[in-house]
Structures are given as structure tokens and as C-alpha cells.
Short mmCIF file of C-alpha atoms in Angstrom, two decimals:
data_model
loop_
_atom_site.label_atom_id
_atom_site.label_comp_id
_atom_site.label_asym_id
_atom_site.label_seq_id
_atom_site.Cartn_x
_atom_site.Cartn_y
_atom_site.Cartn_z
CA UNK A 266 8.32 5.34 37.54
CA UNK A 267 8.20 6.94 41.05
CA UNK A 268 11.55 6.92 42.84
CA UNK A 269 12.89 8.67 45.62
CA UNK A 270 15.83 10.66 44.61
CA UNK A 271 18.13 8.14 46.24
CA UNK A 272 16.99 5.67 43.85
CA UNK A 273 17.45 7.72 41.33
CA UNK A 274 20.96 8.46 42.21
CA UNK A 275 21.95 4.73 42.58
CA UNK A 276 21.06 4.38 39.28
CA UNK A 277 23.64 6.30 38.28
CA UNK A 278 26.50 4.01 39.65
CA UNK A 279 27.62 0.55 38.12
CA UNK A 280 29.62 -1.40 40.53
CA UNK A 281 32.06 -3.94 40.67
CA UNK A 282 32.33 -7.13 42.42
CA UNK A 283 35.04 -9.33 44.38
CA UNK A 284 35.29 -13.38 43.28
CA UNK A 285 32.59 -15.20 41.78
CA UNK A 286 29.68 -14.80 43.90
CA UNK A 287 27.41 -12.27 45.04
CA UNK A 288 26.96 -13.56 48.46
CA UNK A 289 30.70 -12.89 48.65
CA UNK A 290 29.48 -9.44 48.57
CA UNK A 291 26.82 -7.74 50.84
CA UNK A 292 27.47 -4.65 50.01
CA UNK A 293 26.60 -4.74 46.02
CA UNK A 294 23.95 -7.15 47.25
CA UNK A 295 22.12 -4.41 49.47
CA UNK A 296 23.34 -1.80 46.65
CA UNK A 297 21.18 -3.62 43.96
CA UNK A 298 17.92 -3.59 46.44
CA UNK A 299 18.81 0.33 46.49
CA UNK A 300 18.57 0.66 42.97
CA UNK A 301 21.63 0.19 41.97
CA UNK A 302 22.43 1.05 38.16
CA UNK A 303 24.54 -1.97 37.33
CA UNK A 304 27.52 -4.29 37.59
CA UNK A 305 30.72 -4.65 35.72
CA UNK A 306 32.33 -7.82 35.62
CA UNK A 307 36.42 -8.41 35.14
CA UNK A 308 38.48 -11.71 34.73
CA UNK A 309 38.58 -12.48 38.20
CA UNK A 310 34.35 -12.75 38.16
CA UNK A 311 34.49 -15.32 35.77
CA UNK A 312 35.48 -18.62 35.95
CA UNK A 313 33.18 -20.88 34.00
CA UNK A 314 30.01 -20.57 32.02
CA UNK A 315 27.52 -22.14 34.76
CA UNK A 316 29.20 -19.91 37.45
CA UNK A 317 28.79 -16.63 35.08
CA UNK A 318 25.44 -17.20 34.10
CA UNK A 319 24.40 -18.22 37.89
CA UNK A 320 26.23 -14.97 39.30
CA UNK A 321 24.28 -12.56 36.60
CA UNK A 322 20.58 -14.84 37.44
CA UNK A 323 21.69 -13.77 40.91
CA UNK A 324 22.12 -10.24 40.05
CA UNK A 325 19.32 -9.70 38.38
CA UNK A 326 16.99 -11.49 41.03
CA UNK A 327 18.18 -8.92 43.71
CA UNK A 328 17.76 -5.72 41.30
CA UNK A 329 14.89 -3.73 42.39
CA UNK A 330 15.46 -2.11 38.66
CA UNK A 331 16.77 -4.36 35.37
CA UNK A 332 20.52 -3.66 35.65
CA UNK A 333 23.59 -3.06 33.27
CA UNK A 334 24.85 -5.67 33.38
CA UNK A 335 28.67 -4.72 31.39
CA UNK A 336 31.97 -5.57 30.62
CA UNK A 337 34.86 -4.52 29.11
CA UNK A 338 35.15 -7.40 25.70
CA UNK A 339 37.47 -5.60 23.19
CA UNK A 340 39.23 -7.89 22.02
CA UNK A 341 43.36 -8.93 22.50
CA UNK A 342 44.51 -7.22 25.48
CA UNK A 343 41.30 -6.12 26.89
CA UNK A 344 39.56 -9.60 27.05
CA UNK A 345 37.64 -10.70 30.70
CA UNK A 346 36.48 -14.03 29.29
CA UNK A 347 39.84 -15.64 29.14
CA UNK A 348 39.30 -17.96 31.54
CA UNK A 349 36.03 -19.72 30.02
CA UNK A 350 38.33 -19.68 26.47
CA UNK A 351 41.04 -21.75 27.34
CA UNK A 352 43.44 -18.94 26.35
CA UNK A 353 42.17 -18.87 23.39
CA UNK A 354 41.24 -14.81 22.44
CA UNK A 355 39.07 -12.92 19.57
CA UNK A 356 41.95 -10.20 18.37
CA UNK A 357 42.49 -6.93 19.10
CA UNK A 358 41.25 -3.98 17.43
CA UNK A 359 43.38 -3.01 15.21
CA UNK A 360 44.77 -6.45 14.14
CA UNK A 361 40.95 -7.12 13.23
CA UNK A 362 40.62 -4.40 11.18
CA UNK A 363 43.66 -5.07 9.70
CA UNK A 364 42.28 -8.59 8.54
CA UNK A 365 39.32 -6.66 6.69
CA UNK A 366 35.69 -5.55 7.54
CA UNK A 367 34.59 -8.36 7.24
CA UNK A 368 36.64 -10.61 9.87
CA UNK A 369 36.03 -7.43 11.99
CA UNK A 370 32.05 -7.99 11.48
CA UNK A 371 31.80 -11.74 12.01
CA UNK A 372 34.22 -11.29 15.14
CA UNK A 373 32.52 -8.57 16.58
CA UNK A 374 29.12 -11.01 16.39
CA UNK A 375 30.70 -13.76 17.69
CA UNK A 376 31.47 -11.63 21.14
CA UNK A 377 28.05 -10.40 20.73
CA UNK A 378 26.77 -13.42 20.67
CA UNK A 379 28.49 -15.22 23.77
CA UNK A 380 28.07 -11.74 25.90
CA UNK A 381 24.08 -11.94 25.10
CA UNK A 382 24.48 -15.74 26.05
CA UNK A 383 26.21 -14.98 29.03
CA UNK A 384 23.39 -12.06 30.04
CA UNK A 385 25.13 -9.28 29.55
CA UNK A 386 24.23 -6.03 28.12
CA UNK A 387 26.13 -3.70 27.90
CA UNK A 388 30.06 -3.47 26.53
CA UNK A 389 32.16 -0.72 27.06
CA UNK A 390 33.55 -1.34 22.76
CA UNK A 391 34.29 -0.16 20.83
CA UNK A 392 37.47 2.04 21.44
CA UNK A 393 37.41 4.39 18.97
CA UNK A 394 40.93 6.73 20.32
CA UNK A 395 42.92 7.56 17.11
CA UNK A 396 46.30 6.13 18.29
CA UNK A 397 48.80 9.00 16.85
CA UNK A 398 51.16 8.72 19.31
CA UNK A 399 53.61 5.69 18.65
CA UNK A 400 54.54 5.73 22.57
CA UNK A 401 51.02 5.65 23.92
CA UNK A 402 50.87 3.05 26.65
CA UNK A 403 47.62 2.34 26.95
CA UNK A 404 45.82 2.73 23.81
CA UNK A 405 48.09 0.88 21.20
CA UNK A 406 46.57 -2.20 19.59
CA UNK A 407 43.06 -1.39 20.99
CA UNK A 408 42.79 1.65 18.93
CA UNK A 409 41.53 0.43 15.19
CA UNK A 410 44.43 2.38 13.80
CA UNK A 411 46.23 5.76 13.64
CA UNK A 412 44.17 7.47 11.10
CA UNK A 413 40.81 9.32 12.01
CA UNK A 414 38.93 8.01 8.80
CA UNK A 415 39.55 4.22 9.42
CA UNK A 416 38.95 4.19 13.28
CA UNK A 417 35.71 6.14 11.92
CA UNK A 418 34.93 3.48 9.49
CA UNK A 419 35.65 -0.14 11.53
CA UNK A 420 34.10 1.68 14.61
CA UNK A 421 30.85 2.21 12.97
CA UNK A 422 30.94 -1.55 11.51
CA UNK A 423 31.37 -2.49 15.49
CA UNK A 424 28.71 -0.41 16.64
CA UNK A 425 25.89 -1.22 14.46
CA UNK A 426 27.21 -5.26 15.02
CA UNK A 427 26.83 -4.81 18.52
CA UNK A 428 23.27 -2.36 18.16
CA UNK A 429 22.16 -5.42 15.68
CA UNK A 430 22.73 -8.39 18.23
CA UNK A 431 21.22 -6.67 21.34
CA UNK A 432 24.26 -5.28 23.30
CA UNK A 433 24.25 -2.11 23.94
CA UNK A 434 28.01 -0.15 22.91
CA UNK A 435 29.43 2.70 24.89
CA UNK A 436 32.24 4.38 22.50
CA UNK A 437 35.43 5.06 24.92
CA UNK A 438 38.09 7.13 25.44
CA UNK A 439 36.42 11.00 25.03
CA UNK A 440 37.63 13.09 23.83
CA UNK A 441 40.08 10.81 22.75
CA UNK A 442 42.97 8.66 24.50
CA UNK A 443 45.17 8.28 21.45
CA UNK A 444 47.65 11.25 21.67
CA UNK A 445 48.61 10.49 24.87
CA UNK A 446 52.12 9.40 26.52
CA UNK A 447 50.85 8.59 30.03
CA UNK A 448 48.56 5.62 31.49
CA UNK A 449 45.52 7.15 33.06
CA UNK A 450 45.30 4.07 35.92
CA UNK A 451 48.50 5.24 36.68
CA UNK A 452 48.32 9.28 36.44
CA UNK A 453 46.61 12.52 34.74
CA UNK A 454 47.75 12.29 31.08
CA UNK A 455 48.04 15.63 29.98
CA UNK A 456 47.49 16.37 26.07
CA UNK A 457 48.35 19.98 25.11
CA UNK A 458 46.88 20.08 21.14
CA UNK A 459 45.12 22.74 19.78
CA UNK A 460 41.45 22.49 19.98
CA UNK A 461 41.09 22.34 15.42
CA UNK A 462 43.34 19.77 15.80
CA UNK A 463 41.37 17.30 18.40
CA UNK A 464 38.71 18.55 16.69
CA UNK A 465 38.96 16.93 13.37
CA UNK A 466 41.53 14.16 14.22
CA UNK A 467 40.59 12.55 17.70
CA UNK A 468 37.18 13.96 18.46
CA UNK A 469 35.96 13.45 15.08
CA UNK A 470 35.25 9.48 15.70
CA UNK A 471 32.94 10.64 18.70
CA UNK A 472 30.83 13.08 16.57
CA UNK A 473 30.63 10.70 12.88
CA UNK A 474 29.78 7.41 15.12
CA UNK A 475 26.52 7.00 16.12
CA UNK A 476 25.92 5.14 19.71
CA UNK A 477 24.03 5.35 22.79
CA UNK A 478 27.00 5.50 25.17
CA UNK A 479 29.92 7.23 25.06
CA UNK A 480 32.28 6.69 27.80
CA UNK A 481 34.71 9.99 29.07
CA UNK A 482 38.23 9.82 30.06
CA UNK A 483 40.10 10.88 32.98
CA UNK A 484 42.57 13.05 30.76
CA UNK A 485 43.10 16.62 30.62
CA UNK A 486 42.66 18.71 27.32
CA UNK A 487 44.72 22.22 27.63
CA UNK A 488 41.76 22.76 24.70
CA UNK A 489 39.00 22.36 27.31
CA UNK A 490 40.17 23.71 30.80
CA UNK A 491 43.64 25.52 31.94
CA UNK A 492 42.82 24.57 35.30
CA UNK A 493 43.96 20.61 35.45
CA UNK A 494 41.09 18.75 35.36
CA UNK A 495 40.37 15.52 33.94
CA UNK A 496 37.47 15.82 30.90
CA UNK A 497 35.51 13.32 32.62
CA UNK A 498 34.53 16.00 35.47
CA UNK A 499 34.94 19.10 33.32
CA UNK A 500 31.86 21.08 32.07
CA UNK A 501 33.53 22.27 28.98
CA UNK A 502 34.53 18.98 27.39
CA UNK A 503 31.11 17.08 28.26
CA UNK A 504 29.41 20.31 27.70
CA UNK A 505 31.01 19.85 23.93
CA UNK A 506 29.98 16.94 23.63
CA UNK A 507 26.22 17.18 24.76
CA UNK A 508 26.21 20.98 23.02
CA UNK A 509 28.26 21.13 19.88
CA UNK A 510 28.24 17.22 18.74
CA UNK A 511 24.39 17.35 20.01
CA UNK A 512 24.94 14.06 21.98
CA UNK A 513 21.55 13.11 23.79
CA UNK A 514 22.52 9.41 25.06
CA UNK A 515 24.07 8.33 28.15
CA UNK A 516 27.47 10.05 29.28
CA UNK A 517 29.76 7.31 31.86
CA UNK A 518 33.38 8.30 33.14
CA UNK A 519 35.92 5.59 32.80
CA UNK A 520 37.05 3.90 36.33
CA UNK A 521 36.44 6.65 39.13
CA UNK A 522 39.59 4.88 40.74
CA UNK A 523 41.64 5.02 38.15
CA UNK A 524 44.56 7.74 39.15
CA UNK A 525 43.91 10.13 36.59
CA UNK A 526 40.38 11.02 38.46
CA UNK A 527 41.94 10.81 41.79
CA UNK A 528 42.88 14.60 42.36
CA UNK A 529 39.92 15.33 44.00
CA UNK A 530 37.79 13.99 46.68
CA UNK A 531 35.99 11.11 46.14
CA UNK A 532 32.58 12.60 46.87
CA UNK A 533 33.72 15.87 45.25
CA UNK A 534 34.69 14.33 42.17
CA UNK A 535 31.65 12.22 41.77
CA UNK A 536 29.55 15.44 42.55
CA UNK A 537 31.52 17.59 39.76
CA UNK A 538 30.94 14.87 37.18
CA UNK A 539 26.81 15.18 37.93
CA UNK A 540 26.95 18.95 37.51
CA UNK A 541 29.04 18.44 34.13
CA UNK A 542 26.45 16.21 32.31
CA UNK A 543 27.74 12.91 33.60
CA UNK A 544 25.12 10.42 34.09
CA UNK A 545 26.74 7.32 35.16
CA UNK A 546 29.94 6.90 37.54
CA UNK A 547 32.09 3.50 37.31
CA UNK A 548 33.49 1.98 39.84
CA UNK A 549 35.25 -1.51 39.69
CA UNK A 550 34.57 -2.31 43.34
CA UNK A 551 31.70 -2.03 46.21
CA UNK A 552 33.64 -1.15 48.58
CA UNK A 553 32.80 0.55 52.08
CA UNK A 554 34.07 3.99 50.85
CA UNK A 555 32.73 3.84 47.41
CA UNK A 556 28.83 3.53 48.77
CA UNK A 557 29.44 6.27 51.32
CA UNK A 558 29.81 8.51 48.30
CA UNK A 559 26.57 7.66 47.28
CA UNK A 560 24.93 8.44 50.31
CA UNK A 561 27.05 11.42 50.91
CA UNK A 562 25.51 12.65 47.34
CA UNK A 563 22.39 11.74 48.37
CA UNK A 564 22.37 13.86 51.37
CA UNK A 565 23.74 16.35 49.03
CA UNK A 566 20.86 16.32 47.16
CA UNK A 567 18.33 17.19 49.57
CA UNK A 568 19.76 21.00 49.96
CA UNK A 569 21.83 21.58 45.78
CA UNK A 570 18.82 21.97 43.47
CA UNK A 571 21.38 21.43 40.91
CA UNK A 572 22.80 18.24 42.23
CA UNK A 573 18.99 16.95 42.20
CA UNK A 574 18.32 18.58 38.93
CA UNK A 575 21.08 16.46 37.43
CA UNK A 576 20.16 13.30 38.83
CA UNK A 577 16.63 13.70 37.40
CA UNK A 578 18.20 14.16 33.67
CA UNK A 579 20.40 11.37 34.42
CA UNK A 580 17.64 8.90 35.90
CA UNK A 581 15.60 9.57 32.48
CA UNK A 582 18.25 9.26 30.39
CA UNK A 583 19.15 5.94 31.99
CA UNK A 584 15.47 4.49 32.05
CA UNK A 585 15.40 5.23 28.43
CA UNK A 586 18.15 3.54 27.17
CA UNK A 587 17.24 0.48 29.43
CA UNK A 588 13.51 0.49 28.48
CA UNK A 589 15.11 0.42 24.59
CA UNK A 590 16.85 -2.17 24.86
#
């Protein structure tokens, strides 16, 4: 496929939307025609069935390549279909598992299901963070449990559910969210263990689980960097990942407006998570700002061999996992 680098680099960015249409929003619109990665839809995107499936139609007739189209369906808190369900919601996690591998399966197919119906492809499940910490206050009952060997266990039974009914997973929080005390919309959580011991407790899940996404936190791990830098820009935790768990699939940060990967510049940040081994950045809006930093990369680019050298790796790996699926 010949692309200009620009192209290439869109690819790397899902977007999000405001209300329920895309004409509502010129500049995902123009984004898409760019080349544009994908879109990830919340709560406030969907309001019926028709509307959904006429918003994604309208998405994918302006992508000038197939799109993620994603979401964030775990189950309990993390739900964005509430609105089409009447209040009604699948359960969470780790009151799933708790109801047996079996519930777990047929629920996990059921949200399959209705995601494929809706058009999406992509869902940022399971979340397989090893909740430790009994004060964590984000993680909680989204986290299968609080031992490494069960999260291991339903997480797999998730995966392969979602693998099996054509959505693609993306395993979240690396290196794992669990042992934290801090929300990382709201700040940097900071998690001080020793390296053997997120190791074989929270990064184990990441390593025994095999997916074709894994999503990276904005957390920092004393184990990876002194400096304070969230993993999801650091080349020692992704280089881990990619080196010592041999992970070849597709590496996305959570929310690049989320606080905890606000300590840098925008641009900066974006730029440090491409030269880590990053291959897709999140964003939950189109904003103004947030497309500048995609041309201000892409002007990057011209002159950081690098910078181009990454989005090259990243374009491939990307066009791969789309052409698989």
C-alpha cells in the first residue's frame, strides 16, 4: 500500500467524537479522508441502534482506509451502551467471573455479538490488572480478581471469546493498574514494587495471555524508569514488553488526555511514545489541538529518521492486524 508518511502517521491515531453525528464534527470528518486510524465511541455517541449503526456507515464511508472502529464494553462500570439497554448492564468483571467460566463465556459473546452488530471492531477488554490493592480507585470490580492465576485464567476465556466472534481485544492496563492508590484521569499513579514482584504478579497476565493488542498505562513503575515517566511513553517498560515478553502485535497508550500523560507536551509526549514502540495514540476527542499534533509530528518526520522509522513499523503493524481481521 503506498502512503505518504502522513498517512501513515494518521493511522496511528484513533479519535473521538462529540454527539451523535459525524457532520457534528468536521474535524474527524477531514481526519478520516487523511487516513485516520480509527474512532472510539463513549455513552454520549450513542443513543439508539439506528443512530449507532448510521454514525459507524458514516464513518466508514469517509475512511480513505477501513477504520477501528472501538469502544470501551467491559462490563458494570465501564459500559457505553447503556443508553440502547434501558439500564439494563452485562456485569462487571469480576462479578462475572465470580458466577463461573461459563456465565463469563456466554456474557462475553453476547457483547461480542451486539458490538459486531453494531460495526464495531475493536474493544479495549479485557482488563486483565491484578487488583491487590483494596483502595485502588479505578481498577476495583473491573479487574477479574486479586490473584494473578485467576485474572490469567477468565482473561484468556475473554480473549479467545472475543478472537472467536470477530472483535478484535486489546488487553489493558500495562504493566498493570492493580497496585495502584491513585486515578490516572486524575494524576500520575506512582507504584514503587520491585521489578520480581510486578514481574510474576501484575505483569504476568500480559506475558501468559495471548492477544493482538495490548493497551499501556499512563503509570509510573520505579522498576522501569527513576526519572517520572508514565510507562506508556517510556522505552524501558514497552521495550519489556516488545523484548523480554516477545510481544509483536499492536502497542496503544490509554487516553493521551488523561492526567497521568499530561506532564509533557502534547506533541512531545505523542513523539516519545513513537520512539518507545508505541504504535497507536488515543485520544477521546478531535479537537483543534489534538490534530495539530499530528501535523506537528508529521513535520517532524520529514527531518528525525527515527520518528519516520517508527511510523513505518507502526503503519505495518497496523495494516496487519486490520488486513487479519
Amino acid at each position: 500500500m503506498n502512503k505518504s508518511t502522513k498517512e501513515k502517521l494518521y493511522q496511528m491515531f484513533i479519535l473521538g467524537l462529540e454527539g451523535e453525528t459525524l457532520s457534528g464534527n468536521p474535524n474527524l470528518k477531514a481526519a478520516l479522508q487523511k487516513g485516520l486510524g480509527g474512532v472510539i465511541f463513549f455513552t454520549q455517541n450513542i443513543k439508539t441502534e439506528k443512530q449507532f449503526k448510521n454514525l459507524i456507515n458514516e464513518i466508514k464511508k469517509e475512511a480513505l482506509i477501513f477504520p477501528f472502529l472501538s469502544i470501551d464494553q467491559e462490563g458494570g462500570r465501564v459500559e457505553r451502551t447503556e443508553n440502547i439497554h434501558d439500564g439494563k448492564k452485562y456485569l462487571s468483571p469480576k462479578y462475572a467471573a465470580q458466577k463461573g467460566e461459563e456465565f463469563l463465556k456466554n456474557q462475553t459473546e453476547q457483547i461480542a455479538c451486539e458490538l459486531k452488530d453494531f460495526g464495531i471492531n475493536l474493544n479495549f477488554a479485557p482488563c486483565v490488572d491484578v487488583n491487590t490493592n483494596p483502595d485502588n480507585p479505578i481498577i476495583g470490580e473491573r479487574a477479574f480478581s486479586d490473584k494473578t492465576d485467576e485474572v490469567i485464567k477468565f482473561g484468556k476465556i475473554v480473549t479467545q471469546e472475543y478472537l472467536k466472534n470477530g472483535i478484535i481485544p486489546c488487553l489493558k492496563h500495562y504493566p498493570g493498574h492493580g497496585d495502584t492508590n491513585q486515578d490516572s484521569h486524575l494524576t500520575l499513579p506512582e507504584i514503587n514494587l520491585p521489578f520480581e514482584e510486578m514481574e510474576k504478579i501484575h505483569i504476568k497476565p500480559f506475558k501468559e495471555i495471548s492477544a493482538p493488542m495490548i493497551m499501556a498505562a499512563h503509570l509510573h513503575c520505579a522498576c522501569f524508569d527513576k526519572e517520572k515517566i508514565p510507562t506508556s511513553l517510556g522505552k524501558n517498560a514497552i521495550g519489556y514488553l516488545r523484548k523480554n515478553l516477545g510481544f509483536e502485535g499492536v502497542i496503544i497508550t490509554d487516553d493521551m488526555v488523561m492526567q497521568g500523560a499530561l506532564g509533557f507536551e502534547s506533541t512531545k509526549a505523542c513523539e516519545m511514545a513513537i520512539k518507545a514502540g508505541v504504535n497507536i495514540l488515543l485520544y477521546r476527542n478531535s479537537f483543534d489541538e489534538t490534530i495539530q499534533i499530528i501535523e506537528n509530528l508529521a513535520q517532524k518526520a520529514l527531518l528525525d529518521k527515527e520518528l519516520k522509522e517508527n511510523i513505518e513499523i507502526s503503519f505495518e503493524k497496523i495494516m496487519k492486524l486490520k488486513i487479519k481481521n
